[in-house]
Coordinates of N, CA and C in Angstrom, one line a residue:
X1 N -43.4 12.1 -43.1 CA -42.6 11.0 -42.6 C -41.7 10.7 -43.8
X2 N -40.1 11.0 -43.5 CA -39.4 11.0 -44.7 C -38.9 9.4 -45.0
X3 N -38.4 8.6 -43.8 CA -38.2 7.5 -43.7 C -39.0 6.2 -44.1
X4 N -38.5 5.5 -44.9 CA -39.3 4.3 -45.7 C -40.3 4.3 -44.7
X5 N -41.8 4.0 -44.7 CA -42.8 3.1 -44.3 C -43.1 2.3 -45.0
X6 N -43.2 1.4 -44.4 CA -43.8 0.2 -44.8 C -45.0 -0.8 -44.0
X7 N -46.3 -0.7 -44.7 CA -47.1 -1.9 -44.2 C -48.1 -1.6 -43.1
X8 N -50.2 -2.4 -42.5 CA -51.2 -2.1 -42.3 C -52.3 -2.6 -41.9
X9 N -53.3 -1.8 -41.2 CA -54.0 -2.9 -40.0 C -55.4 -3.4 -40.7
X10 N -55.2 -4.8 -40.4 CA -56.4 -5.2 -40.1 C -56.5 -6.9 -39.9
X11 N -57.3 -6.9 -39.4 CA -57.5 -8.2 -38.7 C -58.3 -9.6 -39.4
X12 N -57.5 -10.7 -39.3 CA -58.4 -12.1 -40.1 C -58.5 -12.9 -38.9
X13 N -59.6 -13.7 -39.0 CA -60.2 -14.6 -37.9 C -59.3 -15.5 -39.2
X14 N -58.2 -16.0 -38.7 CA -57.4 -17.6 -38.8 C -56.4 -17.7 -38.0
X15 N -55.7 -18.8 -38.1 CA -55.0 -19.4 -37.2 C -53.4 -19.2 -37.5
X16 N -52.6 -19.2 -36.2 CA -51.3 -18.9 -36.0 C -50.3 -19.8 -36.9
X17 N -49.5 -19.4 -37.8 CA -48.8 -20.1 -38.1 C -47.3 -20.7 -38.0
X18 N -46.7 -21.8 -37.3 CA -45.4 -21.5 -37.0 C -44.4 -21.1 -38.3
X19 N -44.5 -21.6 -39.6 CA -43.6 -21.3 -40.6 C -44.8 -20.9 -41.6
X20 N -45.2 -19.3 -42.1 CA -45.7 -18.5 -43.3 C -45.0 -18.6 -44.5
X21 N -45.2 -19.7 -44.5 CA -44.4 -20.7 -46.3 C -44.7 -19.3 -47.4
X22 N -45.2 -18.9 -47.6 CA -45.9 -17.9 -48.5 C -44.7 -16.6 -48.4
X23 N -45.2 -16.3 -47.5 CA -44.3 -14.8 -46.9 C -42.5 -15.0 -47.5
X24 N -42.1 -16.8 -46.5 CA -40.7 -16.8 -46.9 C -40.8 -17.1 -48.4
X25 N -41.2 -17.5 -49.2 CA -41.0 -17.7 -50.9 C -41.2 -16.3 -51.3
X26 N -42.0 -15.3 -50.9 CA -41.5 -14.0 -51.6 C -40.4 -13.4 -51.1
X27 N -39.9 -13.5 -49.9 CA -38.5 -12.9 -49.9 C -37.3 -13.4 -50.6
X28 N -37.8 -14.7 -50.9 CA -36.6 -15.6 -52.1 C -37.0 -14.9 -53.6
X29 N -38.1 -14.8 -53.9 CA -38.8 -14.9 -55.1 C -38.6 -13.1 -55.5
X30 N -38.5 -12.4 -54.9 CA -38.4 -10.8 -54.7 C -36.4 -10.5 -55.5
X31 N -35.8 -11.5 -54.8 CA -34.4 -11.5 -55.4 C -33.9 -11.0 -56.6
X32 N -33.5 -9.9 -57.0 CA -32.8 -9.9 -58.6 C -34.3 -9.2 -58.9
X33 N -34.9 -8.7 -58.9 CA -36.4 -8.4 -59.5 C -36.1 -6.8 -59.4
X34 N -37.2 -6.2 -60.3 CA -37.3 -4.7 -60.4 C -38.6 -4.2 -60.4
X35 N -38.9 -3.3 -60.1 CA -41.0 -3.4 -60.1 C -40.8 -1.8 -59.5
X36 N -42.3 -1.5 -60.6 CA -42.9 0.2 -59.9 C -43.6 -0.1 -58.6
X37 N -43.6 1.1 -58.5 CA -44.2 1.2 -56.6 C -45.2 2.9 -56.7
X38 N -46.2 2.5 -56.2 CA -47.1 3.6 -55.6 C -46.9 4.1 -54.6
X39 N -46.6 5.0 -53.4 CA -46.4 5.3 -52.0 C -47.6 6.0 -51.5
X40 N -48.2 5.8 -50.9 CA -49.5 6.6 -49.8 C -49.4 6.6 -48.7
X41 N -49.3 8.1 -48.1 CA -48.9 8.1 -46.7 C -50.6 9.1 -46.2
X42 N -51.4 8.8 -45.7 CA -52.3 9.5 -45.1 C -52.2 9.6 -43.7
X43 N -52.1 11.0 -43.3 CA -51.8 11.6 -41.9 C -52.8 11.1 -41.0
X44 N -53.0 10.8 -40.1 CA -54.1 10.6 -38.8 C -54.9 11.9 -39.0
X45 N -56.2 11.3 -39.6 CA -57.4 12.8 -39.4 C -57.4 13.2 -40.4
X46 N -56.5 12.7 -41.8 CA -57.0 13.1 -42.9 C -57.3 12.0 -43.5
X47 N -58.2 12.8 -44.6 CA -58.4 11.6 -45.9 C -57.6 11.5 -47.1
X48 N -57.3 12.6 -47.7 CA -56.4 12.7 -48.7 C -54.9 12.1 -48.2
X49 N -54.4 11.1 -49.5 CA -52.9 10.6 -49.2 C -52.0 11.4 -49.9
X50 N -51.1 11.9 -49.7 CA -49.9 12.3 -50.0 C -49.0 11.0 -51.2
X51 N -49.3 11.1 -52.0 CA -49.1 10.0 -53.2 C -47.7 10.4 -53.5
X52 N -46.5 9.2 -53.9 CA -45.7 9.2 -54.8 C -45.0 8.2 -55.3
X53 N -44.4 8.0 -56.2 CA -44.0 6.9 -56.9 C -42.4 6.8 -57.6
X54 N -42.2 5.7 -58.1 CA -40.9 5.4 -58.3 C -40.5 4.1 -59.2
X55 N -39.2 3.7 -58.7 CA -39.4 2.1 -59.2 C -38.4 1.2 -58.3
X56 N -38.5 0.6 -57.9 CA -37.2 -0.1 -56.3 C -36.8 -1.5 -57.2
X57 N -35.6 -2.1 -56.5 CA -35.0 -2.9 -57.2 C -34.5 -3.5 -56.0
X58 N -35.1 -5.0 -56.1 CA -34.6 -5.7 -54.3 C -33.7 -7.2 -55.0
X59 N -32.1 -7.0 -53.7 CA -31.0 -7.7 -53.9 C -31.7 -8.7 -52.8
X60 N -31.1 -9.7 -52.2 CA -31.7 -10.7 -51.2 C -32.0 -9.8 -49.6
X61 N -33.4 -10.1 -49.6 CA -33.8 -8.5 -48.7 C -32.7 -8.9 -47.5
X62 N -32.2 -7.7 -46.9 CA -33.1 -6.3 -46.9 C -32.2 -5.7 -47.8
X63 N -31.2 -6.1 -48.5 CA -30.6 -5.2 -49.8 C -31.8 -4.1 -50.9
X64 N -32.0 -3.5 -51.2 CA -32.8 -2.6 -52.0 C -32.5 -1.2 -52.0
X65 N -33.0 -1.0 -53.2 CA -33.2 0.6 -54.2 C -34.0 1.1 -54.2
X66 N -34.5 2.3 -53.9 CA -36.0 2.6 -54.1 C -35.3 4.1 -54.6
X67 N -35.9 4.1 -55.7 CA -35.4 5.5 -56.7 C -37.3 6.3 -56.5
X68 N -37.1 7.6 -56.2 CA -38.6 7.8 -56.1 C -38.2 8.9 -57.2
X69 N -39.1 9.4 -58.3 CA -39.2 9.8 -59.4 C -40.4 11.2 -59.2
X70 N -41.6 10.9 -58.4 CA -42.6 11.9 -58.5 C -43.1 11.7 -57.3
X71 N -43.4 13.0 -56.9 CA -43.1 14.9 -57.4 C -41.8 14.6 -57.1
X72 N -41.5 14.1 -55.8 CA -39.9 14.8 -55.6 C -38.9 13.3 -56.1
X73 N -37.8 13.9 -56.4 CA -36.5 13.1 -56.9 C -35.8 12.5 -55.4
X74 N -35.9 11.1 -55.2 CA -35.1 11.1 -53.9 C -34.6 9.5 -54.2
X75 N -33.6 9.1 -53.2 CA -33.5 8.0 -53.1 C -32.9 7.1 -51.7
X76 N -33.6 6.0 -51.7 CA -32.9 5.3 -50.4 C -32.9 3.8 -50.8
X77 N -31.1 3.7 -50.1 CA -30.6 2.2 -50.3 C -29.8 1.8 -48.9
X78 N -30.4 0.6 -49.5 CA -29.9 -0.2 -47.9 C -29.4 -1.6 -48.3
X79 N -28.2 -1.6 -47.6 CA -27.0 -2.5 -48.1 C -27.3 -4.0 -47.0
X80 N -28.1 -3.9 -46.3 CA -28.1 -4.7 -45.1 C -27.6 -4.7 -44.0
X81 N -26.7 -3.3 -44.0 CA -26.2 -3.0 -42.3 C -26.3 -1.1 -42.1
X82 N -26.3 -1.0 -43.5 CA -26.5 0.8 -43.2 C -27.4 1.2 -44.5
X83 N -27.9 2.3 -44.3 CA -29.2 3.1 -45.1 C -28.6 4.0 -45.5
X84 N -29.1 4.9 -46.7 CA -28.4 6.0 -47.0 C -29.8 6.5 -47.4
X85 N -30.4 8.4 -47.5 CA -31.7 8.6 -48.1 C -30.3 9.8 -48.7
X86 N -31.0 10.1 -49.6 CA -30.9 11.2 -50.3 C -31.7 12.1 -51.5
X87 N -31.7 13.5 -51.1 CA -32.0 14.1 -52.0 C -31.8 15.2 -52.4
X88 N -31.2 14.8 -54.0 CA -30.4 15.6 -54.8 C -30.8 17.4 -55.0
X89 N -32.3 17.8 -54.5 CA -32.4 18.9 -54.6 C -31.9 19.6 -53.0
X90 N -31.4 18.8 -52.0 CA -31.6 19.5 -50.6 C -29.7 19.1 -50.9
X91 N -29.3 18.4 -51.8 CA -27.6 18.0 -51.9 C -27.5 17.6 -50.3
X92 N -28.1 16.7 -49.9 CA -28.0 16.4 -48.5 C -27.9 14.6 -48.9
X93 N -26.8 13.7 -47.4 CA -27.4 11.9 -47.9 C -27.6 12.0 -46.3
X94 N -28.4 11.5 -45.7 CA -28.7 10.9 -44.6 C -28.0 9.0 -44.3
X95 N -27.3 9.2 -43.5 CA -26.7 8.0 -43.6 C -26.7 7.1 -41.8
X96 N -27.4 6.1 -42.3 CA -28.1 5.4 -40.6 C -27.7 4.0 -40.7
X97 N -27.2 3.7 -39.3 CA -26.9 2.0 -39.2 C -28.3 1.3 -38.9
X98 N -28.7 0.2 -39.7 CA -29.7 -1.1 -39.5 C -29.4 -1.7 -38.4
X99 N -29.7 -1.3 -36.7 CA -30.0 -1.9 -35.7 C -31.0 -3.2 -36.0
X100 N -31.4 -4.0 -35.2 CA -32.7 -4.4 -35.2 C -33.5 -3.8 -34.9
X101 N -33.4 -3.2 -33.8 CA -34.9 -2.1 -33.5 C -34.9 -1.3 -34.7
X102 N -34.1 -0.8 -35.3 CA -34.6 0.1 -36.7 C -35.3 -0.9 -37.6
X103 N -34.6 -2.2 -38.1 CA -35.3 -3.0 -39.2 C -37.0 -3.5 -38.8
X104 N -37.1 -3.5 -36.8 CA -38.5 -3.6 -36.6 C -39.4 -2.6 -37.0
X105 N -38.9 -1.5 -37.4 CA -39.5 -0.2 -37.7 C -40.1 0.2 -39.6
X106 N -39.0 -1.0 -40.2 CA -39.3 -0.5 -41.7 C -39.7 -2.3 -42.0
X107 N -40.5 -2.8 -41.9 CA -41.1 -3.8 -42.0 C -40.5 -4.9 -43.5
X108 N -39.9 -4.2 -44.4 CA -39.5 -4.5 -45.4 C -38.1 -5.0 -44.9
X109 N -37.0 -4.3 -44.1 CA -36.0 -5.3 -43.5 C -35.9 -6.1 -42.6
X110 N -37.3 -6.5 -42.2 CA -37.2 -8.1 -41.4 C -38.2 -8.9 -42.0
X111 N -38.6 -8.5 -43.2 CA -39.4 -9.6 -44.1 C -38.5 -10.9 -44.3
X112 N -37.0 -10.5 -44.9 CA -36.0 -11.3 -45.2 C -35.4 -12.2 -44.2
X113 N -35.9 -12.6 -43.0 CA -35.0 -12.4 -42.1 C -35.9 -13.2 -40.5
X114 N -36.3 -14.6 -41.2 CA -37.8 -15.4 -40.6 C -37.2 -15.1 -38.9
X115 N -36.2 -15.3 -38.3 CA -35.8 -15.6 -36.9 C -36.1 -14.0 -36.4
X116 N -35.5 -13.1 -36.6 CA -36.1 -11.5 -36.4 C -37.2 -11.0 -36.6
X117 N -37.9 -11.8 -37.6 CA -39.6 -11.6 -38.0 C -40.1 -12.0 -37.2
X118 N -39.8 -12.8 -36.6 CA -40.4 -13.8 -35.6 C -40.8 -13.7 -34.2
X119 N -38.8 -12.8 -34.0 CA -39.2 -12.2 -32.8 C -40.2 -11.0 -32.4
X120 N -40.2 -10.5 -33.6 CA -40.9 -9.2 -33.3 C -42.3 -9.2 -33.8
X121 N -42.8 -10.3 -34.5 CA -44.2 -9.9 -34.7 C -44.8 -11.4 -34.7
X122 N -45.8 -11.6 -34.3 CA -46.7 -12.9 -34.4 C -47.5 -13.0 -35.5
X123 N -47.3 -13.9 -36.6 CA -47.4 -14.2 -38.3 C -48.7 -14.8 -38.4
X124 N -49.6 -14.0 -39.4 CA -50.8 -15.2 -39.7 C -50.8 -15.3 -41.0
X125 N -51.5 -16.2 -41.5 CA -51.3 -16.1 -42.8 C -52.7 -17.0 -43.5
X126 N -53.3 -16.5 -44.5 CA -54.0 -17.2 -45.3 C -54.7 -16.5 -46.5
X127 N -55.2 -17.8 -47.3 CA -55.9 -17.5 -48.7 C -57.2 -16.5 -48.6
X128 N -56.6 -15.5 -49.4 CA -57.8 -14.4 -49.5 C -58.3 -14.0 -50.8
X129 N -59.1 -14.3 -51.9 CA -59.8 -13.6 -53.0 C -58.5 -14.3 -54.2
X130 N -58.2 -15.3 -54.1 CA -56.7 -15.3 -54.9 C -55.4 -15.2 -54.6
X131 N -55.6 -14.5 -53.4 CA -54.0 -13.9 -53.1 C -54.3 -14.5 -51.9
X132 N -52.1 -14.6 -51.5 CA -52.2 -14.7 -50.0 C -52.0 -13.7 -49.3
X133 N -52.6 -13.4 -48.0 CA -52.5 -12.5 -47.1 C -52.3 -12.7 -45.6
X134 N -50.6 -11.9 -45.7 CA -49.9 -12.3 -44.2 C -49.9 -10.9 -43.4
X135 N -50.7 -11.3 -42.1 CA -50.4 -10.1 -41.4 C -49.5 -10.1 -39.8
X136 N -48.6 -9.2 -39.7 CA -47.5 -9.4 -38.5 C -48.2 -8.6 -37.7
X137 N -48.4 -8.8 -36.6 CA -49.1 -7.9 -35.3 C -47.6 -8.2 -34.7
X138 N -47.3 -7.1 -34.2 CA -46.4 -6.8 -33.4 C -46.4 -7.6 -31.6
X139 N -45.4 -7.7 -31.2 CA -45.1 -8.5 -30.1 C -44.9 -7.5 -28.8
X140 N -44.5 -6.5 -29.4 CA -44.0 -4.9 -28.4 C -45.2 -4.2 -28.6
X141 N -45.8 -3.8 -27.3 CA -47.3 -3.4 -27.8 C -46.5 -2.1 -27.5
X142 N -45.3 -1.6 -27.8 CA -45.0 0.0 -27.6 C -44.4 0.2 -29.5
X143 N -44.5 -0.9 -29.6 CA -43.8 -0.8 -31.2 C -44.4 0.4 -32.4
X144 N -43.5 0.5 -33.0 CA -43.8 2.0 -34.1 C -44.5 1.3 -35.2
X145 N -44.4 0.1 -35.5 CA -45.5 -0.4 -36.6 C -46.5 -1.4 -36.2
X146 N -47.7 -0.7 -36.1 CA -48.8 -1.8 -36.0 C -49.6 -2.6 -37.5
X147 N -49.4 -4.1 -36.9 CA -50.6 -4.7 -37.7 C -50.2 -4.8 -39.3
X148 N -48.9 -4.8 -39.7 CA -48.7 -5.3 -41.2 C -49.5 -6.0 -41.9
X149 N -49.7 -5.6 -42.8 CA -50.2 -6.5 -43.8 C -49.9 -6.7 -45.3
X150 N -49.4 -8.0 -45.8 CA -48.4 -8.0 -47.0 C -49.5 -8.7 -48.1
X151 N -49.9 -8.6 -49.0 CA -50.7 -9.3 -50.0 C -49.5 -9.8 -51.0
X152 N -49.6 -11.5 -51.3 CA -48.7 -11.6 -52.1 C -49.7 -12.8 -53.0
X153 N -49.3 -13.0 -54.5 CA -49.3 -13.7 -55.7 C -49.3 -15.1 -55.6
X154 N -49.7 -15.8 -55.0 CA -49.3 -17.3 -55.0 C -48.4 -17.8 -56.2
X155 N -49.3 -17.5 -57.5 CA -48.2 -17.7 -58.6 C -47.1 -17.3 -58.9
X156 N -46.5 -16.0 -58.6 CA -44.9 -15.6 -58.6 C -44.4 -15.5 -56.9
X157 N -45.3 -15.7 -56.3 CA -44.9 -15.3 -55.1 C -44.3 -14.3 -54.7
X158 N -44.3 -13.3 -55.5 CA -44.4 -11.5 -55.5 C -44.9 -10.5 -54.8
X159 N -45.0 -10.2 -54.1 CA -45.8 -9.0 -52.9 C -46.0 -8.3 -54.0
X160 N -47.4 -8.2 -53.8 CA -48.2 -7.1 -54.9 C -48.8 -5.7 -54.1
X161 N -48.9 -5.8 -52.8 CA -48.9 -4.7 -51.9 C -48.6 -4.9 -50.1
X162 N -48.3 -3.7 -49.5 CA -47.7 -3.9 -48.6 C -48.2 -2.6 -47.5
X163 N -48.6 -2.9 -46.3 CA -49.5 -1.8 -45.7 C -49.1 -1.9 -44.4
X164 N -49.4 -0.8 -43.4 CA -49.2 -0.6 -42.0 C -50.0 0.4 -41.7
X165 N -50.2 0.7 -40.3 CA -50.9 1.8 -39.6 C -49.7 2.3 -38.5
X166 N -49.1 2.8 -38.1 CA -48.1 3.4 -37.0 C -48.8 3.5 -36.1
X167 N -48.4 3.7 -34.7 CA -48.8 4.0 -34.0 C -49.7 5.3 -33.2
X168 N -49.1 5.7 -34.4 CA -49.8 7.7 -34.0 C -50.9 7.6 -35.2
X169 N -51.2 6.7 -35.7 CA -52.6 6.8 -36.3 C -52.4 6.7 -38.0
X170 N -51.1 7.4 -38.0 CA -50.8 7.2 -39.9 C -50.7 6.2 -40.7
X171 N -51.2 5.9 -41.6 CA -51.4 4.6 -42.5 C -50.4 4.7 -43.7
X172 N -50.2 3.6 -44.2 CA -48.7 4.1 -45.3 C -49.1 2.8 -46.4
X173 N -49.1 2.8 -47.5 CA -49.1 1.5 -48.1 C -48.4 1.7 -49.6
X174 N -47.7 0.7 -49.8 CA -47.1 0.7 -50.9 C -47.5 -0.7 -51.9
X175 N -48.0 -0.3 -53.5 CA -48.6 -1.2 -54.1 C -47.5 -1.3 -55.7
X176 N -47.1 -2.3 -55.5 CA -46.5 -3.2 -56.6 C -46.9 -3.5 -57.9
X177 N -46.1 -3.3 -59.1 CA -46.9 -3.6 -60.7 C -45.1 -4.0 -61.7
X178 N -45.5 -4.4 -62.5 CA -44.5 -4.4 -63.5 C -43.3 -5.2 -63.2
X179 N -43.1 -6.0 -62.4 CA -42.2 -7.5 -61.6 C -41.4 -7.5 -63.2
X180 N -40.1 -7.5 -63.2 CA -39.0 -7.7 -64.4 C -37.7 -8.1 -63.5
X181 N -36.7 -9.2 -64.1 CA -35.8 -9.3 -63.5 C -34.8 -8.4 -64.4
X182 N -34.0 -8.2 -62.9 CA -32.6 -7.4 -63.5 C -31.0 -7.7 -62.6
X183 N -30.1 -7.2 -63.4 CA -29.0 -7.5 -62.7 C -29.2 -6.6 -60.9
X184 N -28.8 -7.1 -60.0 CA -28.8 -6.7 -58.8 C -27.6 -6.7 -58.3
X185 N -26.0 -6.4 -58.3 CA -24.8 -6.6 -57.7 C -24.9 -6.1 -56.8
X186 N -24.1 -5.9 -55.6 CA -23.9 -5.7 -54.1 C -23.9 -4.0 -54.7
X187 N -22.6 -3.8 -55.4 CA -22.8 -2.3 -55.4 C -23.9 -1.5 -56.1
X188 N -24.8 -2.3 -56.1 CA -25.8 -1.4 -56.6 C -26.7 -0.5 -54.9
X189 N -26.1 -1.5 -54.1 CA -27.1 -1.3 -52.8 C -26.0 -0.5 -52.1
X190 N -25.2 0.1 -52.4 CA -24.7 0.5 -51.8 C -24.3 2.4 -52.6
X191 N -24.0 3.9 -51.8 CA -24.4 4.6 -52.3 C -22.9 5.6 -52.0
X192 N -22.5 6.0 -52.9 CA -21.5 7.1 -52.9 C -21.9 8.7 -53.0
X193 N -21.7 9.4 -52.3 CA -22.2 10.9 -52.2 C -22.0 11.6 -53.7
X194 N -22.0 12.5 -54.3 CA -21.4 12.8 -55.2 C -20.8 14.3 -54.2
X195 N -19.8 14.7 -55.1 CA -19.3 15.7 -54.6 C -20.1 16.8 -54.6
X196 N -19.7 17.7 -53.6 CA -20.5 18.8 -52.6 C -22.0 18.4 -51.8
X197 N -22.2 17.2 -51.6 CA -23.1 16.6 -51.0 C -23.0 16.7 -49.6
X198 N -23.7 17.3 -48.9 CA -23.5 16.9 -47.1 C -24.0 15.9 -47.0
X199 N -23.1 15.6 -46.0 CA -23.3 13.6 -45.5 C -23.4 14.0 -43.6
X200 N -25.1 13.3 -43.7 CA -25.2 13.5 -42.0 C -25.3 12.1 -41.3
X201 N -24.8 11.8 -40.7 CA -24.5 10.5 -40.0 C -25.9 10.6 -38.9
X202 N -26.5 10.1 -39.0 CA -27.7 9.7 -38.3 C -27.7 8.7 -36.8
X203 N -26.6 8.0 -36.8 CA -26.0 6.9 -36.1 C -26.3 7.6 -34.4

């Protein structure tokens, strides 16, 4: 699965909340910031994850960088209305418009975004071991991401990990270290081909 996943199931006995105070301070608090990232994608039926890492850089979501560094060199940025993935060994960019239905699909572009969050997934939220823990169960029981689960920092209000299960059984979780602020300008989120690059419109 080449396309960002993001986020993962499991279930708390607490109560519904109409405004996840927590959740919206990390999508403020996430702003201007830079941080490493772990990726684990385990297939339905296996145990071993498919590991790799990088370092992403988030503008006021859903703006973000995610530069992946190991094993493979790739990269995907999303400006808030279109995506670009690329990777420089295939000289190929993948280039896709941000529907809603798509942003219901990568859970990190309707984090930012309480009224679209809203509609698509039913929010709980509470204190777990230190951290808070907010989980989005989906509203569309036909939906491609089940059962989110975001762990965030009360004291920076930082998502320190971020998990899902798909629908076809795959689990995907991405875990957070090293939170540093940096410059973030618009055109950072946005991505120019370099020459002899094929550009495939996904749209």
């Amino acid at each position: 699965m080449r396309i960002l996943s993001f986020v993962a199931a499991a279930v708390f006995a607490t109560t519904l909340t109409a405004a996840p105070l927590e959740l919206d301070r990390a999508a403020t608090a996430m702003s201007g910031m830079e941080a490493g990232f772990t990726h684990r994608f385990t297939a339905k039926g296996f145990k071993t994850a498919q590991v790799e890492s990088g370092s992403v850089v988030f503008g006021a979501l859903p703006m973000m960088r995610w530069s992946y560094a190991r094993p493979e060199e790739k990269l995907f940025v999303f400006d808030g209305t279109s995506s670009w993935f690329y990777v420089p060994a295939d000289k190929q960019v993948t280039v896709g418009r941000l529907t809603e239905a798509r942003r219901r699909e990568l859970p990190f572009l309707v984090l930012g975004d309480a009224a679209a969050r809203d509609r698509a997934f039913a929010v709980r939220e509470q204190s777990r071991g230190g951290s808070v823990v907010t989980t989005l169960q989906p509203r569309d029981a036909n939906a491609l991401v089940r059962s989110v689960t975001v762990t965030i920092a009360p004291s920076t209000h930082l998502i320190s990990r971020i998990e899902y299960t798909d629908r076809e059984g795959n689990q995907t979780s991405f875990d957070f270290s090293g939170y540093h602020r940096r410059a973030a300008p618009a055109e950072l989120f946005r991505f120019d081909p370099p020459a002899g690059v094929q550009v495939i419109r996904a749209d």
